[in-house]
PDB file of C-alpha atoms and ligand atoms in Angstrom:
ATOM      1  CA  UNK A   1      45.390  11.745  16.753  1.00 81.00           C
ATOM      2  CA  UNK A   2      47.946   9.000  16.572  1.00 86.00           C
ATOM      3  CA  UNK A   3      51.107   9.179  18.148  1.00 92.00           C
ATOM      4  CA  UNK A   4      54.340   9.506  15.197  1.00 95.00           C
ATOM      5  CA  UNK A   5      55.937   7.112  17.743  1.00 94.00           C
ATOM      6  CA  UNK A   6      53.486   4.363  16.717  1.00 96.00           C
ATOM      7  CA  UNK A   7      54.974   4.652  13.304  1.00 97.00           C
ATOM      8  CA  UNK A   8      59.127   4.612  14.525  1.00 93.00           C
ATOM      9  CA  UNK A   9      60.602   1.686  13.834  1.00 93.00           C
ATOM     10  CA  UNK A  10      64.133   0.032  15.198  1.00 93.00           C
ATOM     11  CA  UNK A  11      66.091   0.131  11.876  1.00 94.00           C
ATOM     12  CA  UNK A  12      67.912   3.706  11.651  1.00 94.00           C
ATOM     13  CA  UNK A  13      68.244   4.912   8.516  1.00 95.00           C
ATOM     14  CA  UNK A  14      71.651   4.799   6.364  1.00 95.00           C
ATOM     15  CA  UNK A  15      71.094   8.041   4.953  1.00 97.00           C
ATOM     16  CA  UNK A  16      73.870  10.392   4.486  1.00 97.00           C
ATOM     17  CA  UNK A  17      73.736  13.488   7.572  1.00 97.00           C
ATOM     18  CA  UNK A  18      71.588  16.117   6.130  1.00 96.00           C
ATOM     19  CA  UNK A  19      69.771  14.193   2.925  1.00 98.00           C
ATOM     20  CA  UNK A  20      66.032  15.348   2.103  1.00 97.00           C
ATOM     21  CA  UNK A  21      64.709  12.106   2.962  1.00 97.00           C
ATOM     22  CA  UNK A  22      64.283  12.814   6.424  1.00 97.00           C
ATOM     23  CA  UNK A  23      62.487  15.468   6.086  1.00 98.00           C
ATOM     24  CA  UNK A  24      59.951  13.207   3.617  1.00 98.00           C
ATOM     25  CA  UNK A  25      60.307  10.718   6.227  1.00 97.00           C
ATOM     26  CA  UNK A  26      59.287  12.806   9.081  1.00 97.00           C
ATOM     27  CA  UNK A  27      56.086  14.271   7.243  1.00 98.00           C
ATOM     28  CA  UNK A  28      54.677  10.827   6.554  1.00 98.00           C
ATOM     29  CA  UNK A  29      54.898   9.858   9.926  1.00 98.00           C
ATOM     30  CA  UNK A  30      53.746  12.894  11.067  1.00 98.00           C
ATOM     31  CA  UNK A  31      50.957  12.617   8.717  1.00 98.00           C
ATOM     32  CA  UNK A  32      49.916   9.396   9.329  1.00 98.00           C
ATOM     33  CA  UNK A  33      49.820  10.098  13.055  1.00 98.00           C
ATOM     34  CA  UNK A  34      47.277  12.565  11.778  1.00 98.00           C
ATOM     35  CA  UNK A  35      45.168  11.015  10.428  1.00 98.00           C
ATOM     36  CA  UNK A  36      44.685   8.519  13.522  1.00 97.00           C
ATOM     37  CA  UNK A  37      45.906   5.357  11.477  1.00 97.00           C
ATOM     38  CA  UNK A  38      47.494   2.249  12.874  1.00 97.00           C
ATOM     39  CA  UNK A  39      50.304   0.896  11.656  1.00 97.00           C
ATOM     40  CA  UNK A  40      48.769  -2.401  10.400  1.00 97.00           C
ATOM     41  CA  UNK A  41      46.521  -0.175   8.178  1.00 97.00           C
ATOM     42  CA  UNK A  42      48.856   1.503   6.292  1.00 98.00           C
ATOM     43  CA  UNK A  43      50.998  -0.532   3.175  1.00 98.00           C
ATOM     44  CA  UNK A  44      54.258   1.421   1.971  1.00 98.00           C
ATOM     45  CA  UNK A  45      56.004   0.350  -1.239  1.00 98.00           C
ATOM     46  CA  UNK A  46      59.437   1.044  -2.357  1.00 97.00           C
ATOM     47  CA  UNK A  47      60.980   0.087  -4.885  1.00 95.00           C
ATOM     48  CA  UNK A  48      65.540   1.208  -5.184  1.00 95.00           C
ATOM     49  CA  UNK A  49      67.262   3.607  -4.527  1.00 95.00           C
ATOM     50  CA  UNK A  50      67.620   5.952  -1.487  1.00 95.00           C
ATOM     51  CA  UNK A  51      64.840   6.892  -1.300  1.00 94.00           C
ATOM     52  CA  UNK A  52      63.322   3.491  -1.663  1.00 94.00           C
ATOM     53  CA  UNK A  53      64.921   2.578   1.693  1.00 95.00           C
ATOM     54  CA  UNK A  54      61.761   4.186   3.524  1.00 96.00           C
ATOM     55  CA  UNK A  55      59.749   1.595   4.232  1.00 95.00           C
ATOM     56  CA  UNK A  56      62.547  -0.033   6.139  1.00 95.00           C
ATOM     57  CA  UNK A  57      62.811   2.676   8.521  1.00 96.00           C
ATOM     58  CA  UNK A  58      58.963   2.804   9.296  1.00 97.00           C
ATOM     59  CA  UNK A  59      56.675   0.749  11.720  1.00 97.00           C
ATOM     60  CA  UNK A  60      54.012   0.057   9.157  1.00 97.00           C
ATOM     61  CA  UNK A  61      53.408  -3.026   6.092  1.00 97.00           C
ATOM     62  CA  UNK A  62      56.190  -2.341   3.914  1.00 97.00           C
ATOM     63  CA  UNK A  63      57.820  -3.825   0.980  1.00 96.00           C
ATOM     64  CA  UNK A  64      60.531  -2.979  -1.599  1.00 94.00           C
ATOM     65  CA  UNK A  65      59.892  -3.675  -5.297  1.00 95.00           C
ATOM     66  CA  UNK A  66      62.014  -4.207  -7.831  1.00 94.00           C
ATOM     67  CA  UNK A  67      63.547  -0.936  -9.425  1.00 94.00           C
ATOM     68  CA  UNK A  68      60.606   0.596 -11.730  1.00 95.00           C
ATOM     69  CA  UNK A  69      58.072  -1.734 -10.646  1.00 97.00           C
ATOM     70  CA  UNK A  70      56.636   0.030  -7.416  1.00 98.00           C
ATOM     71  CA  UNK A  71      53.606   1.317  -8.515  1.00 98.00           C
ATOM     72  CA  UNK A  72      52.419  -2.024 -10.156  1.00 98.00           C
ATOM     73  CA  UNK A  73      53.119  -4.134  -6.786  1.00 97.00           C
ATOM     74  CA  UNK A  74      51.367  -1.131  -5.166  1.00 98.00           C
ATOM     75  CA  UNK A  75      48.432  -1.540  -7.590  1.00 98.00           C
ATOM     76  CA  UNK A  76      48.384  -5.471  -6.911  1.00 97.00           C
ATOM     77  CA  UNK A  77      47.803  -4.264  -3.209  1.00 97.00           C
ATOM     78  CA  UNK A  78      45.525  -1.815  -3.658  1.00 97.00           C
ATOM     79  CA  UNK A  79      43.287  -4.437  -5.881  1.00 96.00           C
ATOM     80  CA  UNK A  80      43.837  -6.716  -3.167  1.00 96.00           C
ATOM     81  CA  UNK A  81      43.040  -5.116   0.019  1.00 97.00           C
ATOM     82  CA  UNK A  82      41.387  -1.496  -1.098  1.00 96.00           C
ATOM     83  CA  UNK A  83      40.723  -0.778   2.283  1.00 96.00           C
ATOM     84  CA  UNK A  84      44.689  -0.271   2.952  1.00 97.00           C
ATOM     85  CA  UNK A  85      46.084   2.760   2.517  1.00 98.00           C
ATOM     86  CA  UNK A  86      48.445   2.431  -0.033  1.00 98.00           C
ATOM     87  CA  UNK A  87      51.520   5.119  -0.836  1.00 98.00           C
ATOM     88  CA  UNK A  88      54.739   4.499  -2.910  1.00 98.00           C
ATOM     89  CA  UNK A  89      58.126   5.988  -2.345  1.00 98.00           C
ATOM     90  CA  UNK A  90      60.553   6.346  -4.316  1.00 97.00           C
ATOM     91  CA  UNK A  91      63.086   8.509  -6.089  1.00 97.00           C
ATOM     92  CA  UNK A  92      62.737  10.249  -9.830  1.00 97.00           C
ATOM     93  CA  UNK A  93      64.885   7.064 -11.435  1.00 96.00           C
ATOM     94  CA  UNK A  94      62.382   4.658  -9.842  1.00 97.00           C
ATOM     95  CA  UNK A  95      59.292   6.851 -10.939  1.00 97.00           C
ATOM     96  CA  UNK A  96      60.251   8.658 -13.816  1.00 98.00           C
ATOM     97  CA  UNK A  97      62.842   6.513 -15.888  1.00 97.00           C
ATOM     98  CA  UNK A  98      61.934   3.003 -15.418  1.00 95.00           C
ATOM     99  CA  UNK A  99      58.435   3.378 -13.576  1.00 96.00           C
ATOM    100  CA  UNK A 100      57.375   5.883 -15.546  1.00 97.00           C
ATOM    101  CA  UNK A 101      54.871   3.748 -17.714  1.00 97.00           C
ATOM    102  CA  UNK A 102      53.314   2.663 -14.464  1.00 97.00           C
ATOM    103  CA  UNK A 103      52.736   5.966 -13.120  1.00 97.00           C
ATOM    104  CA  UNK A 104      51.131   7.096 -16.254  1.00 97.00           C
ATOM    105  CA  UNK A 105      48.522   4.103 -16.620  1.00 98.00           C
ATOM    106  CA  UNK A 106      48.070   4.384 -12.896  1.00 98.00           C
ATOM    107  CA  UNK A 107      47.281   7.957 -12.996  1.00 98.00           C
ATOM    108  CA  UNK A 108      44.443   7.361 -15.893  1.00 97.00           C
ATOM    109  CA  UNK A 109      43.015   4.651 -14.157  1.00 97.00           C
ATOM    110  CA  UNK A 110      42.765   6.400 -11.320  1.00 98.00           C
ATOM    111  CA  UNK A 111      43.975   3.998  -8.332  1.00 97.00           C
ATOM    112  CA  UNK A 112      43.324   5.045  -4.605  1.00 97.00           C
ATOM    113  CA  UNK A 113      47.833   5.126  -4.197  1.00 98.00           C
ATOM    114  CA  UNK A 114      49.848   8.003  -2.740  1.00 98.00           C
ATOM    115  CA  UNK A 115      52.672   8.224  -5.204  1.00 98.00           C
ATOM    116  CA  UNK A 116      55.005  10.127  -2.785  1.00 98.00           C
ATOM    117  CA  UNK A 117      58.588  10.409  -5.204  1.00 98.00           C
ATOM    118  CA  UNK A 118      61.560  12.034  -3.623  1.00 98.00           C
ATOM    119  CA  UNK A 119      62.944  13.925  -6.642  1.00 98.00           C
ATOM    120  CA  UNK A 120      66.723  14.890  -5.902  1.00 97.00           C
ATOM    121  CA  UNK A 121      67.152  14.673  -9.792  1.00 96.00           C
ATOM    122  CA  UNK A 122      70.227  12.638  -9.388  1.00 95.00           C
ATOM    123  CA  UNK A 123      70.947   8.902  -9.164  1.00 95.00           C
ATOM    124  CA  UNK A 124      71.920   9.192  -5.453  1.00 94.00           C
ATOM    125  CA  UNK A 125      72.110   5.677  -4.464  1.00 94.00           C
ATOM    126  CA  UNK A 126      74.764   4.549  -7.307  1.00 93.00           C
ATOM    127  CA  UNK A 127      77.067   7.628  -6.764  1.00 93.00           C
ATOM    128  CA  UNK A 128      75.662  10.688  -8.826  1.00 94.00           C
ATOM    129  CA  UNK A 129      74.043   9.799 -12.738  1.00 96.00           C
ATOM    130  CA  UNK A 130      72.341  11.912 -14.271  1.00 96.00           C
ATOM    131  CA  UNK A 131      68.604  11.237 -14.196  1.00 96.00           C
ATOM    132  CA  UNK A 132      65.213  11.827 -15.990  1.00 97.00           C
ATOM    133  CA  UNK A 133      64.783  14.828 -13.749  1.00 97.00           C
ATOM    134  CA  UNK A 134      68.781  16.588 -14.497  1.00 97.00           C
ATOM    135  CA  UNK A 135      68.914  19.537 -16.040  1.00 96.00           C
ATOM    136  CA  UNK A 136      70.169  19.939 -19.279  1.00 97.00           C
ATOM    137  CA  UNK A 137      73.840  20.435 -19.685  1.00 96.00           C
ATOM    138  CA  UNK A 138      74.660  18.812 -16.142  1.00 96.00           C
ATOM    139  CA  UNK A 139      78.120  17.393 -16.099  1.00 96.00           C
ATOM    140  CA  UNK A 140      77.704  14.010 -14.117  1.00 95.00           C
ATOM    141  CA  UNK A 141      79.794  10.670 -14.058  1.00 93.00           C
ATOM    142  CA  UNK A 142      77.069   9.614 -16.639  1.00 96.00           C
ATOM    143  CA  UNK A 143      77.443  12.733 -18.677  1.00 96.00           C
ATOM    144  CA  UNK A 144      80.780  13.838 -18.628  1.00 96.00           C
ATOM    145  CA  UNK A 145      80.231  16.558 -21.502  1.00 97.00           C
ATOM    146  CA  UNK A 146      76.838  17.768 -20.194  1.00 96.00           C
ATOM    147  CA  UNK A 147      73.549  16.139 -20.318  1.00 96.00           C
ATOM    148  CA  UNK A 148      72.082  15.889 -23.515  1.00 97.00           C
ATOM    149  CA  UNK A 149      68.555  15.215 -22.869  1.00 96.00           C
ATOM    150  CA  UNK A 150      65.403  17.676 -21.708  1.00 96.00           C
ATOM    151  CA  UNK A 151      64.627  16.766 -18.084  1.00 97.00           C
ATOM    152  CA  UNK A 152      60.874  15.590 -18.028  1.00 97.00           C
ATOM    153  CA  UNK A 153      58.137  17.318 -16.193  1.00 98.00           C
ATOM    154  CA  UNK A 154      56.485  14.642 -13.912  1.00 98.00           C
ATOM    155  CA  UNK A 155      53.762  17.486 -13.163  1.00 98.00           C
ATOM    156  CA  UNK A 156      52.508  18.127 -16.318  1.00 98.00           C
ATOM    157  CA  UNK A 157      52.775  14.625 -17.582  1.00 98.00           C
ATOM    158  CA  UNK A 158      50.420  13.391 -14.649  1.00 98.00           C
ATOM    159  CA  UNK A 159      48.149  16.044 -15.374  1.00 98.00           C
ATOM    160  CA  UNK A 160      47.904  14.482 -19.018  1.00 98.00           C
ATOM    161  CA  UNK A 161      47.288  11.006 -17.683  1.00 98.00           C
ATOM    162  CA  UNK A 162      44.354  12.212 -15.827  1.00 97.00           C
ATOM    163  CA  UNK A 163      45.729  12.348 -12.690  1.00 98.00           C
ATOM    164  CA  UNK A 164      43.104  13.629 -10.559  1.00 98.00           C
ATOM    165  CA  UNK A 165      46.097  15.004  -7.361  1.00 98.00           C
ATOM    166  CA  UNK A 166      48.641  16.507  -8.454  1.00 98.00           C
ATOM    167  CA  UNK A 167      51.100  18.489  -6.065  1.00 98.00           C
ATOM    168  CA  UNK A 168      54.774  19.408  -5.285  1.00 98.00           C
ATOM    169  CA  UNK A 169      56.348  19.766  -1.839  1.00 98.00           C
ATOM    170  CA  UNK A 170      59.878  20.533  -0.637  1.00 97.00           C
ATOM    171  CA  UNK A 171      61.462  18.238   2.178  1.00 97.00           C
ATOM    172  CA  UNK A 172      62.718  21.574   3.790  1.00 97.00           C
ATOM    173  CA  UNK A 173      59.232  22.167   4.637  1.00 98.00           C
ATOM    174  CA  UNK A 174      58.029  19.271   6.692  1.00 98.00           C
ATOM    175  CA  UNK A 175      54.458  20.709   7.834  1.00 98.00           C
ATOM    176  CA  UNK A 176      53.753  21.997   4.155  1.00 98.00           C
ATOM    177  CA  UNK A 177      54.611  18.202   3.218  1.00 98.00           C
ATOM    178  CA  UNK A 178      53.032  16.645   6.424  1.00 98.00           C
ATOM    179  CA  UNK A 179      49.623  18.165   4.911  1.00 98.00           C
ATOM    180  CA  UNK A 180      50.073  17.825   1.491  1.00 98.00           C
ATOM    181  CA  UNK A 181      50.461  13.963   2.495  1.00 98.00           C
ATOM    182  CA  UNK A 182      47.310  14.497   4.271  1.00 98.00           C
ATOM    183  CA  UNK A 183      45.263  15.602   1.786  1.00 98.00           C
ATOM    184  CA  UNK A 184      46.613  13.223  -0.589  1.00 98.00           C
ATOM    185  CA  UNK A 185      45.236  10.093   1.497  1.00 98.00           C
ATOM    186  CA  UNK A 186      42.311  11.370   2.210  1.00 98.00           C
ATOM    187  CA  UNK A 187      41.578  12.073  -1.770  1.00 98.00           C
ATOM    188  CA  UNK A 188      39.746   9.635  -3.717  1.00 96.00           C
ATOM    189  CA  UNK A 189      42.540   8.595  -6.688  1.00 97.00           C
ATOM    190  CA  UNK A 190      45.573   8.450  -7.910  1.00 98.00           C
ATOM    191  CA  UNK A 191      47.909  11.414  -5.841  1.00 98.00           C
ATOM    192  CA  UNK A 192      51.488  12.448  -7.437  1.00 98.00           C
ATOM    193  CA  UNK A 193      53.162  14.142  -5.436  1.00 98.00           C
ATOM    194  CA  UNK A 194      56.560  15.283  -6.146  1.00 98.00           C
ATOM    195  CA  UNK A 195      58.787  15.758  -3.595  1.00 98.00           C
ATOM    196  CA  UNK A 196      62.084  18.547  -3.997  1.00 98.00           C
ATOM    197  CA  UNK A 197      64.901  16.702  -2.610  1.00 98.00           C
ATOM    198  CA  UNK A 198      68.224  17.874  -2.197  1.00 97.00           C
ATOM    199  CA  UNK A 199      70.600  15.598  -2.133  1.00 97.00           C
ATOM    200  CA  UNK A 200      74.118  16.784  -0.113  1.00 96.00           C
ATOM    201  CA  UNK A 201      76.167  14.551  -1.398  1.00 96.00           C
ATOM    202  CA  UNK A 202      75.923  13.575  -4.908  1.00 95.00           C
ATOM    203  CA  UNK A 203      73.544  17.049  -6.066  1.00 96.00           C
ATOM    204  CA  UNK A 204      74.534  20.048  -4.298  1.00 94.00           C
ATOM    205  CA  UNK A 205      73.691  23.043  -6.545  1.00 94.00           C
ATOM    206  CA  UNK A 206      69.870  21.959  -5.595  1.00 96.00           C
ATOM    207  CA  UNK A 207      70.530  22.381  -1.804  1.00 96.00           C
ATOM    208  CA  UNK A 208      68.202  23.626   0.605  1.00 97.00           C
ATOM    209  CA  UNK A 209      69.657  27.292   0.135  1.00 97.00           C
ATOM    210  CA  UNK A 210      68.566  26.455  -3.420  1.00 97.00           C
ATOM    211  CA  UNK A 211      65.515  25.541  -2.822  1.00 98.00           C
ATOM    212  CA  UNK A 212      64.557  27.880   0.110  1.00 97.00           C
ATOM    213  CA  UNK A 213      64.047  31.395  -1.553  1.00 98.00           C
ATOM    214  CA  UNK A 214      62.740  30.180  -4.839  1.00 98.00           C
ATOM    215  CA  UNK A 215      59.351  28.082  -3.599  1.00 98.00           C
ATOM    216  CA  UNK A 216      56.210  29.472  -3.136  1.00 98.00           C
ATOM    217  CA  UNK A 217      52.921  27.954  -2.003  1.00 98.00           C
ATOM    218  CA  UNK A 218      50.405  28.597  -4.897  1.00 98.00           C
ATOM    219  CA  UNK A 219      47.619  27.499  -2.298  1.00 98.00           C
ATOM    220  CA  UNK A 220      48.376  30.966  -0.236  1.00 98.00           C
ATOM    221  CA  UNK A 221      47.043  32.767  -3.277  1.00 98.00           C
ATOM    222  CA  UNK A 222      42.727  32.503  -2.382  1.00 98.00           C
ATOM    223  CA  UNK A 223      43.011  33.374  -6.361  1.00 98.00           C
ATOM    224  CA  UNK A 224      44.039  29.981  -7.933  1.00 98.00           C
ATOM    225  CA  UNK A 225      42.018  27.696  -8.310  1.00 98.00           C
ATOM    226  CA  UNK A 226      43.121  24.092  -8.095  1.00 98.00           C
ATOM    227  CA  UNK A 227      40.118  22.508 -10.151  1.00 98.00           C
ATOM    228  CA  UNK A 228      41.631  24.819 -12.830  1.00 98.00           C
ATOM    229  CA  UNK A 229      43.593  21.976 -15.083  1.00 98.00           C
ATOM    230  CA  UNK A 230      44.962  24.705 -17.626  1.00 98.00           C
ATOM    231  CA  UNK A 231      45.884  26.598 -15.086  1.00 98.00           C
ATOM    232  CA  UNK A 232      48.368  23.156 -13.246  1.00 98.00           C
ATOM    233  CA  UNK A 233      49.555  23.330 -16.290  1.00 98.00           C
ATOM    234  CA  UNK A 234      51.208  26.602 -16.490  1.00 98.00           C
ATOM    235  CA  UNK A 235      52.261  26.560 -12.691  1.00 98.00           C
ATOM    236  CA  UNK A 236      53.763  22.598 -13.853  1.00 98.00           C
ATOM    237  CA  UNK A 237      55.906  25.038 -16.239  1.00 98.00           C
ATOM    238  CA  UNK A 238      57.246  27.246 -14.259  1.00 98.00           C
ATOM    239  CA  UNK A 239      60.814  26.630 -13.095  1.00 96.00           C
ATOM    240  CA  UNK A 240      63.534  28.993 -12.054  1.00 95.00           C
ATOM    241  CA  UNK A 241      63.519  31.895  -9.903  1.00 97.00           C
ATOM    242  CA  UNK A 242      59.776  31.109  -8.381  1.00 97.00           C
ATOM    243  CA  UNK A 243      59.118  27.143  -8.237  1.00 98.00           C
ATOM    244  CA  UNK A 244      55.699  26.611  -7.386  1.00 98.00           C
ATOM    245  CA  UNK A 245      54.379  23.934  -4.425  1.00 98.00           C
ATOM    246  CA  UNK A 246      51.237  23.063  -3.191  1.00 98.00           C
ATOM    247  CA  UNK A 247      48.337  21.316  -4.619  1.00 98.00           C
ATOM    248  CA  UNK A 248      48.312  22.641  -8.134  1.00 98.00           C
ATOM    249  CA  UNK A 249      45.766  20.335  -9.074  1.00 98.00           C
ATOM    250  CA  UNK A 250      42.914  18.337  -7.289  1.00 98.00           C
ATOM    251  CA  UNK A 251      38.970  17.053  -8.859  1.00 98.00           C
ATOM    252  CA  UNK A 252      36.702  14.423  -7.459  1.00 94.00           C
ATOM    253  CA  UNK A 253      34.684  13.945 -10.289  1.00 89.00           C
ATOM    254  CA  UNK A 254      36.514  10.562 -11.287  1.00 94.00           C
ATOM    255  CA  UNK A 255      35.512   7.533  -9.926  1.00 97.00           C
ATOM    256  CA  UNK A 256      38.937   5.621  -8.521  1.00 97.00           C
ATOM    257  CA  UNK A 257      39.513   2.314 -10.679  1.00 97.00           C
ATOM    258  CA  UNK A 258      38.609   0.688  -7.611  1.00 96.00           C
ATOM    259  CA  UNK A 259      35.031   1.370  -7.137  1.00 96.00           C
ATOM    260  CA  UNK A 260      34.108   0.702 -10.442  1.00 97.00           C
ATOM    261  CA  UNK A 261      35.565  -2.323 -10.570  1.00 96.00           C
ATOM    262  CA  UNK A 262      32.375  -5.135 -10.278  1.00 96.00           C
ATOM    263  CA  UNK A 263      34.646  -7.759  -8.602  1.00 94.00           C
ATOM    264  CA  UNK A 264      35.584  -5.408  -5.555  1.00 95.00           C
ATOM    265  CA  UNK A 265      32.035  -4.210  -4.639  1.00 94.00           C
ATOM    266  CA  UNK A 266      31.515  -7.273  -2.465  1.00 93.00           C
ATOM    267  CA  UNK A 267      34.563  -6.089  -0.155  1.00 94.00           C
ATOM    268  CA  UNK A 268      38.617  -6.584  -0.461  1.00 95.00           C
ATOM    269  CA  UNK A 269      39.911  -9.489  -2.259  1.00 95.00           C
ATOM    270  CA  UNK A 270      41.799 -10.152   0.785  1.00 94.00           C
ATOM    271  CA  UNK A 271      38.304 -11.351   2.755  1.00 94.00           C
ATOM    272  CA  UNK A 272      36.474 -12.703  -0.021  1.00 93.00           C
ATOM    273  CA  UNK A 273      36.591 -16.781  -0.048  1.00 90.00           C
ATOM    274  CA  UNK A 274      38.279 -18.717  -2.319  1.00 86.00           C
ATOM    275  CA  UNK A 275      36.797 -20.196  -4.952  1.00 80.00           C
ATOM    276  CA  UNK A 276      37.309 -24.052  -4.920  1.00 86.00           C
ATOM    277  CA  UNK A 277      37.462 -25.095  -8.564  1.00 88.00           C
ATOM    278  CA  UNK A 278      35.253 -28.830  -9.159  1.00 93.00           C
ATOM    279  CA  UNK A 279      36.529 -31.441 -11.462  1.00 94.00           C
ATOM    280  CA  UNK A 280      33.148 -30.187 -13.090  1.00 95.00           C
ATOM    281  CA  UNK A 281      34.796 -26.300 -13.553  1.00 93.00           C
ATOM    282  CA  UNK A 282      37.951 -27.697 -15.351  1.00 94.00           C
ATOM    283  CA  UNK A 283      36.230 -29.904 -17.389  1.00 96.00           C
ATOM    284  CA  UNK A 284      33.916 -26.779 -19.019  1.00 95.00           C
ATOM    285  CA  UNK A 285      37.287 -24.865 -19.508  1.00 93.00           C
ATOM    286  CA  UNK A 286      38.882 -27.433 -20.824  1.00 95.00           C
ATOM    287  CA  UNK A 287      35.745 -27.759 -23.232  1.00 96.00           C
ATOM    288  CA  UNK A 288      36.089 -24.360 -23.859  1.00 95.00           C
ATOM    289  CA  UNK A 289      39.447 -24.765 -25.443  1.00 94.00           C
ATOM    290  CA  UNK A 290      38.874 -28.127 -27.305  1.00 91.00           C
TER     291      UNK A 290
HETATM  292 FE1  SF4 B 301      70.480  11.046   0.129  1.00 75.78          FE
HETATM  293 FE2  SF4 B 301      71.918  11.763  -1.413  1.00 75.78          FE
HETATM  294 FE3  SF4 B 301      73.121  10.091   0.625  1.00 75.78          FE
HETATM  295 FE4  SF4 B 301      71.552   9.336  -1.386  1.00 75.78          FE
HETATM  296  S1  SF4 B 301      73.376  10.087  -1.480  1.00 75.78           S
HETATM  297  S2  SF4 B 301      70.965   9.374   1.260  1.00 75.78           S
HETATM  298  S3  SF4 B 301      69.770  10.886  -1.442  1.00 75.78           S
HETATM  299  S4  SF4 B 301      72.684  12.439   0.260  1.00 75.78           S
END
């Protein structure tokens, strides 16, 4: 087991005191240490948002991309160096609004990326506008008469897109989230972890006190079969007085995109020699287009 301190950065978080992102940050560092990874073996990609600042606060390779473009940037990194553990950390706006198409296509490609979504059901960084997971009827600064839109169901969407690992955890249970992240990193293929994350400043109804009595671990039930996709859909649709967390679905019956890409069979692109083009190569290309 590695040392959590290996992933400590001198940069201190600017998150509000009590923000659920602290639990996610701690769980991620604990998981990486438990997996005995070194910081140089890990790439953490954020987008734009409170949660997307996590790469700044973690000692590992890190990159903050454009809003909603976290997954495509991570996909490029994974294809360039598929021996690197690539982890996305971004919020529900970044992942399920601007980035939703990217998430669905990454799921069906089954690229081995761990996609941690810090789902606080609001746009926190920009001070409380309704987001894709905000409930219908909610009054926010951009929905003064109540949100007219149905919230998206990210777990059901990921299942429909063909994701091979679909999980939910919450930031009030760091040990549980740590274990889900460990299993997501060990999984072969795209892994979505939707993390219920209290935003204590701009989304007070969804507080720690709201989630604590409602969440229950589906994996604590020995009769629950996480390879049953229909059962996972049912759990994904459950929300209210009881909210399921845990690994709702996991199968390893599909190869990853990286395993199927012939060019990567010779090893990570970063270790392959650059092809040097000769005059004859350019001439052949020119003739092809003439
Ligand atoms: Fe966390 Fe909300 Fe503060 Fe952002 S605004 S740091 S999500 S509590």
